[in-house]
Amino acid sequence: MAAISAKLVKELREITGAGMMDCKKALTETDGDIDKAVDLLREKGMAKAAKKADRVAAEGLAQVKVEGNKAVILEVNSETDFVAKNDQFVQLISTLADHLLKNNPSTVEEALSQNLEGQDQKVEEFINSAIAKIGEKISLRRFTIVDKADDENFGAYLHMGGRIAVLTKVKGGDESIAKDVAMHVAAVNPRYLSKDQVSQEEAAHEKEVLKQQALNEGKPEKIVEKMVEGRMKKFFQEICLVDQNFVKDPDVTVSKYLANNHASAEGFVRYEVGEGMEKRQENFAEEVKAQMKQ
């Protein structure tokens, strides 16, 4: 029989959402008959992914994995919190974390196109197989791979069973110090490491807003500048990790806590599951119904 063309494989993949190799096998088994191949994939449960592609997966888990001087933090989404607690789902995240650590992809797209570590299938196909088994849309949303030097320490912390994951990198100190900072990041949610990372545009915009606030309060213009200076300091304290009051000891800042332990903050990554994603539309309807019953 004639070789199966890449175009035909691509077409079947778009129809079913199944993995590339699964599509090629199905077409080979059906002598290139795309309709029969669709049926075959549906029969094997591999076409479920296509039917679920329009759903929003805003639940899931975030995870951190550390191996020596390398660590990865990742978020994998599912449609329901129930599935996120499933052992299969937890194992899937662990497998993906191992793959990311060993293969160093720079983007989600690159990761999905790689051969899964130790397996004869693509990462995307591995996820689609899980979709077929678990019955919900699952997606690798994001990840960050971080390297450290020998004199640096990683701090890994999971909150609410993986609803929030934090990875910190601290120079000096030890792992427990880095983890303390990770717990702080989980609780307080800083946006930047230090004020050096805040763009001039954002700082200038905030300054102008605070200036107008002070003027609208009827303060004399000669003291407005001093007021704005004080409020800008508070602004940086609220959004910058090193300037925040340390959650375990509010009498000191994070930078002071680290300095007291011969350490300094190098960076952090904080993932909160579903942040910035829309919830499924039906959830809103259920929430309205629930409110009407109260």
PDB file of N, CA and C in Angstrom, residues 71 190 280 288:
ATOM      1  N   ALA A  71      16.198  22.490  39.227  1.00  0.00           N
ATOM      2  CA  ALA A  71      14.827  22.337  39.725  1.00  0.00           C
ATOM      3  C   ALA A  71      13.839  22.764  38.652  1.00  0.00           C
ATOM      4  N   PRO A 190       4.458  38.263  46.457  1.00  0.00           N
ATOM      5  CA  PRO A 190       5.145  39.435  45.888  1.00  0.00           C
ATOM      6  C   PRO A 190       5.174  39.352  44.370  1.00  0.00           C
ATOM      7  N   ARG A 280     -14.900  27.816  33.689  1.00  0.00           N
ATOM      8  CA  ARG A 280     -15.883  27.337  32.707  1.00  0.00           C
ATOM      9  C   ARG A 280     -17.208  28.068  32.885  1.00  0.00           C
ATOM     10  N   VAL A 288     -24.500  31.311  40.406  1.00  0.00           N
ATOM     11  CA  VAL A 288     -25.702  32.162  40.485  1.00  0.00           C
ATOM     12  C   VAL A 288     -26.853  31.394  41.140  1.00  0.00           C
TER      13      VAL A 288
END
